[in-house]
């Protein structure tokens, strides 16, 4: 099940306002421990997440902030299976900010996919 999709933005305030006009409701506007401003909007049944990274543009920043997040069942068992299938694990199993098991992998096109235990 899809959890959220994340993008980089140059101006988080403008982005939150834009999606607010489309019916989005801002759930978070915080500073991450890496020093990035992070905004999360609920839009219908889904969520959009945006990172504003000072002094950098989407073209030059590493791709980790832009990702797809999905809920999975049995992540501890799934992760070794993905590795055995040749999937690149970019962030190993660790607790998410909410305390669930989490890991990041890359899809065949190099997009980051956050795997989050249900």
PDB file of N, CA, C and O in Angstrom, residues 13-60:
ATOM      1  N   UNK A  13       7.100  26.971   1.448  1.00  0.00           N
ATOM      2  CA  UNK A  13       5.908  27.768   1.759  1.00  0.00           C
ATOM      3  C   UNK A  13       5.007  27.899   0.538  1.00  0.00           C
ATOM      4  O   UNK A  13       3.784  27.722   0.630  1.00  0.00           O
ATOM      5  N   UNK A  14       5.600  28.193  -0.616  1.00  0.00           N
ATOM      6  CA  UNK A  14       4.819  28.328  -1.854  1.00  0.00           C
ATOM      7  C   UNK A  14       4.205  26.993  -2.256  1.00  0.00           C
ATOM      8  O   UNK A  14       3.058  26.931  -2.715  1.00  0.00           O
ATOM      9  N   UNK A  15       4.955  25.916  -2.068  1.00  0.00           N
ATOM     10  CA  UNK A  15       4.455  24.587  -2.434  1.00  0.00           C
ATOM     11  C   UNK A  15       3.283  24.184  -1.542  1.00  0.00           C
ATOM     12  O   UNK A  15       2.262  23.688  -2.039  1.00  0.00           O
ATOM     13  N   UNK A  16       3.411  24.409  -0.231  1.00  0.00           N
ATOM     14  CA  UNK A  16       2.308  24.090   0.679  1.00  0.00           C
ATOM     15  C   UNK A  16       1.071  24.927   0.354  1.00  0.00           C
ATOM     16  O   UNK A  16      -0.052  24.417   0.364  1.00  0.00           O
ATOM     17  N   UNK A  17       1.276  26.193   0.022  1.00  0.00           N
ATOM     18  CA  UNK A  17       0.148  27.059  -0.340  1.00  0.00           C
ATOM     19  C   UNK A  17      -0.526  26.579  -1.622  1.00  0.00           C
ATOM     20  O   UNK A  17      -1.760  26.538  -1.719  1.00  0.00           O
ATOM     21  N   UNK A  18       0.278  26.199  -2.618  1.00  0.00           N
ATOM     22  CA  UNK A  18      -0.264  25.722  -3.889  1.00  0.00           C
ATOM     23  C   UNK A  18      -1.152  24.494  -3.677  1.00  0.00           C
ATOM     24  O   UNK A  18      -2.297  24.447  -4.119  1.00  0.00           O
ATOM     25  N   UNK A  19      -0.607  23.478  -2.987  1.00  0.00           N
ATOM     26  CA  UNK A  19      -1.384  22.261  -2.780  1.00  0.00           C
ATOM     27  C   UNK A  19      -2.538  22.488  -1.806  1.00  0.00           C
ATOM     28  O   UNK A  19      -3.555  21.788  -1.876  1.00  0.00           O
ATOM     29  N   UNK A  20      -2.420  23.487  -0.931  1.00  0.00           N
ATOM     30  CA  UNK A  20      -3.539  23.861  -0.072  1.00  0.00           C
ATOM     31  C   UNK A  20      -4.714  24.370  -0.885  1.00  0.00           C
ATOM     32  O   UNK A  20      -5.873  24.077  -0.589  1.00  0.00           O
ATOM     33  N   UNK A  21      -4.420  25.123  -1.943  1.00  0.00           N
ATOM     34  CA  UNK A  21      -5.486  25.617  -2.828  1.00  0.00           C
ATOM     35  C   UNK A  21      -6.171  24.475  -3.575  1.00  0.00           C
ATOM     36  O   UNK A  21      -7.303  24.621  -4.029  1.00  0.00           O
ATOM     37  N   UNK A  22      -5.475  23.344  -3.705  1.00  0.00           N
ATOM     38  CA  UNK A  22      -6.048  22.178  -4.382  1.00  0.00           C
ATOM     39  C   UNK A  22      -6.751  21.239  -3.406  1.00  0.00           C
ATOM     40  O   UNK A  22      -7.159  20.149  -3.776  1.00  0.00           O
ATOM     41  N   UNK A  23      -6.870  21.659  -2.157  1.00  0.00           N
ATOM     42  CA  UNK A  23      -7.555  20.854  -1.158  1.00  0.00           C
ATOM     43  C   UNK A  23      -6.634  20.122  -0.199  1.00  0.00           C
ATOM     44  O   UNK A  23      -7.105  19.395   0.678  1.00  0.00           O
ATOM     45  N   UNK A  24      -5.335  20.294  -0.338  1.00  0.00           N
ATOM     46  CA  UNK A  24      -4.389  19.644   0.565  1.00  0.00           C
ATOM     47  C   UNK A  24      -4.397  20.279   1.943  1.00  0.00           C
ATOM     48  O   UNK A  24      -4.609  21.482   2.085  1.00  0.00           O
ATOM     49  N   UNK A  25      -4.158  19.457   2.946  1.00  0.00           N
ATOM     50  CA  UNK A  25      -4.104  19.913   4.330  1.00  0.00           C
ATOM     51  C   UNK A  25      -2.698  19.659   4.854  1.00  0.00           C
ATOM     52  O   UNK A  25      -2.222  18.519   4.851  1.00  0.00           O
ATOM     53  N   UNK A  26      -2.015  20.720   5.289  1.00  0.00           N
ATOM     54  CA  UNK A  26      -0.656  20.577   5.813  1.00  0.00           C
ATOM     55  C   UNK A  26      -0.707  19.856   7.147  1.00  0.00           C
ATOM     56  O   UNK A  26      -1.373  20.296   8.077  1.00  0.00           O
ATOM     57  N   UNK A  27       0.017  18.726   7.229  1.00  0.00           N
ATOM     58  CA  UNK A  27       0.102  17.962   8.474  1.00  0.00           C
ATOM     59  C   UNK A  27       1.395  18.251   9.217  1.00  0.00           C
ATOM     60  O   UNK A  27       1.436  18.148  10.438  1.00  0.00           O
ATOM     61  N   UNK A  28       2.469  18.557   8.487  1.00  0.00           N
ATOM     62  CA  UNK A  28       3.759  18.840   9.115  1.00  0.00           C
ATOM     63  C   UNK A  28       4.479  19.928   8.331  1.00  0.00           C
ATOM     64  O   UNK A  28       4.416  19.967   7.115  1.00  0.00           O
ATOM     65  N   UNK A  29       5.184  20.761   9.066  1.00  0.00           N
ATOM     66  CA  UNK A  29       6.122  21.731   8.506  1.00  0.00           C
ATOM     67  C   UNK A  29       7.210  21.839   9.567  1.00  0.00           C
ATOM     68  O   UNK A  29       7.086  22.586  10.531  1.00  0.00           O
ATOM     69  N   UNK A  30       8.249  21.021   9.410  1.00  0.00           N
ATOM     70  CA  UNK A  30       9.264  20.871  10.457  1.00  0.00           C
ATOM     71  C   UNK A  30      10.669  20.968   9.874  1.00  0.00           C
ATOM     72  O   UNK A  30      10.855  20.915   8.654  1.00  0.00           O
ATOM     73  N   UNK A  31      11.646  21.067  10.750  1.00  0.00           N
ATOM     74  CA  UNK A  31      13.052  21.018  10.379  1.00  0.00           C
ATOM     75  C   UNK A  31      13.565  19.630  10.736  1.00  0.00           C
ATOM     76  O   UNK A  31      13.410  19.182  11.873  1.00  0.00           O
ATOM     77  N   UNK A  32      14.167  18.916   9.758  1.00  0.00           N
ATOM     78  CA  UNK A  32      14.684  17.577  10.011  1.00  0.00           C
ATOM     79  C   UNK A  32      16.011  17.653  10.749  1.00  0.00           C
ATOM     80  O   UNK A  32      16.643  18.702  10.810  1.00  0.00           O
ATOM     81  N   UNK A  33      16.473  16.515  11.272  1.00  0.00           N
ATOM     82  CA  UNK A  33      17.765  16.500  11.968  1.00  0.00           C
ATOM     83  C   UNK A  33      18.921  16.780  11.011  1.00  0.00           C
ATOM     84  O   UNK A  33      19.986  17.174  11.442  1.00  0.00           O
ATOM     85  N   UNK A  34      18.700  16.621   9.697  1.00  0.00           N
ATOM     86  CA  UNK A  34      19.725  16.975   8.712  1.00  0.00           C
ATOM     87  C   UNK A  34      19.726  18.474   8.392  1.00  0.00           C
ATOM     88  O   UNK A  34      20.573  18.952   7.659  1.00  0.00           O
ATOM     89  N   UNK A  35      18.743  19.189   8.923  1.00  0.00           N
ATOM     90  CA  UNK A  35      18.651  20.623   8.681  1.00  0.00           C
ATOM     91  C   UNK A  35      17.798  21.000   7.480  1.00  0.00           C
ATOM     92  O   UNK A  35      17.839  22.139   7.014  1.00  0.00           O
ATOM     93  N   UNK A  36      17.002  20.068   6.963  1.00  0.00           N
ATOM     94  CA  UNK A  36      16.126  20.336   5.833  1.00  0.00           C
ATOM     95  C   UNK A  36      14.734  20.675   6.358  1.00  0.00           C
ATOM     96  O   UNK A  36      14.272  20.102   7.338  1.00  0.00           O
ATOM     97  N   UNK A  37      14.060  21.584   5.690  1.00  0.00           N
ATOM     98  CA  UNK A  37      12.668  21.875   6.026  1.00  0.00           C
ATOM     99  C   UNK A  37      11.803  20.847   5.312  1.00  0.00           C
ATOM    100  O   UNK A  37      11.950  20.624   4.108  1.00  0.00           O
ATOM    101  N   UNK A  38      10.912  20.200   6.051  1.00  0.00           N
ATOM    102  CA  UNK A  38      10.082  19.115   5.515  1.00  0.00           C
ATOM    103  C   UNK A  38       8.618  19.449   5.718  1.00  0.00           C
ATOM    104  O   UNK A  38       8.196  19.806   6.812  1.00  0.00           O
ATOM    105  N   UNK A  39       7.848  19.339   4.644  1.00  0.00           N
ATOM    106  CA  UNK A  39       6.412  19.546   4.718  1.00  0.00           C
ATOM    107  C   UNK A  39       5.674  18.312   4.251  1.00  0.00           C
ATOM    108  O   UNK A  39       6.094  17.659   3.290  1.00  0.00           O
ATOM    109  N   UNK A  40       4.602  17.971   4.944  1.00  0.00           N
ATOM    110  CA  UNK A  40       3.768  16.828   4.575  1.00  0.00           C
ATOM    111  C   UNK A  40       2.336  17.317   4.444  1.00  0.00           C
ATOM    112  O   UNK A  40       1.825  17.988   5.342  1.00  0.00           O
ATOM    113  N   UNK A  41       1.714  16.981   3.313  1.00  0.00           N
ATOM    114  CA  UNK A  41       0.317  17.347   3.060  1.00  0.00           C
ATOM    115  C   UNK A  41      -0.505  16.090   2.855  1.00  0.00           C
ATOM    116  O   UNK A  41      -0.060  15.152   2.197  1.00  0.00           O
ATOM    117  N   UNK A  42      -1.705  16.112   3.384  1.00  0.00           N
ATOM    118  CA  UNK A  42      -2.681  15.068   3.049  1.00  0.00           C
ATOM    119  C   UNK A  42      -3.501  15.620   1.904  1.00  0.00           C
ATOM    120  O   UNK A  42      -4.035  16.726   1.983  1.00  0.00           O
ATOM    121  N   UNK A  43      -3.572  14.852   0.827  1.00  0.00           N
ATOM    122  CA  UNK A  43      -4.338  15.248  -0.352  1.00  0.00           C
ATOM    123  C   UNK A  43      -5.255  14.074  -0.682  1.00  0.00           C
ATOM    124  O   UNK A  43      -4.796  13.057  -1.201  1.00  0.00           O
ATOM    125  N   UNK A  44      -6.509  14.191  -0.314  1.00  0.00           N
ATOM    126  CA  UNK A  44      -7.410  13.052  -0.454  1.00  0.00           C
ATOM    127  C   UNK A  44      -6.981  11.968   0.522  1.00  0.00           C
ATOM    128  O   UNK A  44      -6.762  12.230   1.697  1.00  0.00           O
ATOM    129  N   UNK A  45      -6.800  10.746   0.012  1.00  0.00           N
ATOM    130  CA  UNK A  45      -6.390   9.639   0.868  1.00  0.00           C
ATOM    131  C   UNK A  45      -4.880   9.449   0.885  1.00  0.00           C
ATOM    132  O   UNK A  45      -4.371   8.613   1.616  1.00  0.00           O
ATOM    133  N   UNK A  46      -4.148  10.209   0.090  1.00  0.00           N
ATOM    134  CA  UNK A  46      -2.701  10.061   0.019  1.00  0.00           C
ATOM    135  C   UNK A  46      -1.967  11.219   0.649  1.00  0.00           C
ATOM    136  O   UNK A  46      -2.563  12.201   1.090  1.00  0.00           O
ATOM    137  N   UNK A  47      -0.643  11.072   0.677  1.00  0.00           N
ATOM    138  CA  UNK A  47       0.201  12.129   1.229  1.00  0.00           C
ATOM    139  C   UNK A  47       1.290  12.500   0.236  1.00  0.00           C
ATOM    140  O   UNK A  47       1.807  11.650  -0.490  1.00  0.00           O
ATOM    141  N   UNK A  48       1.613  13.789   0.235  1.00  0.00           N
ATOM    142  CA  UNK A  48       2.754  14.316  -0.497  1.00  0.00           C
ATOM    143  C   UNK A  48       3.719  14.871   0.534  1.00  0.00           C
ATOM    144  O   UNK A  48       3.298  15.514   1.494  1.00  0.00           O
ATOM    145  N   UNK A  49       5.006  14.627   0.321  1.00  0.00           N
ATOM    146  CA  UNK A  49       6.035  15.120   1.230  1.00  0.00           C
ATOM    147  C   UNK A  49       7.038  15.918   0.415  1.00  0.00           C
ATOM    148  O   UNK A  49       7.421  15.494  -0.675  1.00  0.00           O
ATOM    149  N   UNK A  50       7.440  17.061   0.932  1.00  0.00           N
ATOM    150  CA  UNK A  50       8.378  17.924   0.225  1.00  0.00           C
ATOM    151  C   UNK A  50       9.524  18.300   1.149  1.00  0.00           C
ATOM    152  O   UNK A  50       9.319  18.546   2.337  1.00  0.00           O
ATOM    153  N   UNK A  51      10.729  18.356   0.589  1.00  0.00           N
ATOM    154  CA  UNK A  51      11.919  18.781   1.312  1.00  0.00           C
ATOM    155  C   UNK A  51      12.460  20.045   0.659  1.00  0.00           C
ATOM    156  O   UNK A  51      12.689  20.076  -0.547  1.00  0.00           O
ATOM    157  N   UNK A  52      12.655  21.090   1.460  1.00  0.00           N
ATOM    158  CA  UNK A  52      13.340  22.284   0.995  1.00  0.00           C
ATOM    159  C   UNK A  52      14.761  22.197   1.536  1.00  0.00           C
ATOM    160  O   UNK A  52      14.971  22.132   2.744  1.00  0.00           O
ATOM    161  N   UNK A  53      15.722  22.192   0.630  1.00  0.00           N
ATOM    162  CA  UNK A  53      17.122  22.013   0.998  1.00  0.00           C
ATOM    163  C   UNK A  53      17.858  23.294   0.646  1.00  0.00           C
ATOM    164  O   UNK A  53      18.063  23.608  -0.520  1.00  0.00           O
ATOM    165  N   UNK A  54      18.226  24.055   1.660  1.00  0.00           N
ATOM    166  CA  UNK A  54      18.832  25.376   1.471  1.00  0.00           C
ATOM    167  C   UNK A  54      20.093  25.301   0.631  1.00  0.00           C
ATOM    168  O   UNK A  54      20.949  24.444   0.844  1.00  0.00           O
ATOM    169  N   UNK A  55      20.191  26.207  -0.345  1.00  0.00           N
ATOM    170  CA  UNK A  55      21.403  26.343  -1.138  1.00  0.00           C
ATOM    171  C   UNK A  55      21.597  25.291  -2.209  1.00  0.00           C
ATOM    172  O   UNK A  55      22.602  25.291  -2.899  1.00  0.00           O
ATOM    173  N   UNK A  56      20.658  24.380  -2.356  1.00  0.00           N
ATOM    174  CA  UNK A  56      20.806  23.334  -3.361  1.00  0.00           C
ATOM    175  C   UNK A  56      19.563  23.272  -4.226  1.00  0.00           C
ATOM    176  O   UNK A  56      18.483  23.644  -3.802  1.00  0.00           O
ATOM    177  N   UNK A  57      19.735  22.795  -5.429  1.00  0.00           N
ATOM    178  CA  UNK A  57      18.608  22.636  -6.336  1.00  0.00           C
ATOM    179  C   UNK A  57      18.380  21.153  -6.583  1.00  0.00           C
ATOM    180  O   UNK A  57      19.280  20.337  -6.376  1.00  0.00           O
ATOM    181  N   UNK A  58      17.192  20.771  -7.024  1.00  0.00           N
ATOM    182  CA  UNK A  58      16.928  19.357  -7.272  1.00  0.00           C
ATOM    183  C   UNK A  58      17.929  18.707  -8.235  1.00  0.00           C
ATOM    184  O   UNK A  58      18.203  17.537  -8.132  1.00  0.00           O
ATOM    185  N   UNK A  59      18.509  19.469  -9.150  1.00  0.00           N
ATOM    186  CA  UNK A  59      19.399  18.880 -10.131  1.00  0.00           C
ATOM    187  C   UNK A  59      20.735  18.443  -9.516  1.00  0.00           C
ATOM    188  O   UNK A  59      21.393  17.573 -10.039  1.00  0.00           O
ATOM    189  N   UNK A  60      21.162  19.061  -8.416  1.00  0.00           N
ATOM    190  CA  UNK A  60      22.485  18.749  -7.874  1.00  0.00           C
ATOM    191  C   UNK A  60      22.444  18.005  -6.553  1.00  0.00           C
ATOM    192  O   UNK A  60      23.463  17.572  -6.061  1.00  0.00           O
TER     193      UNK A  60
END
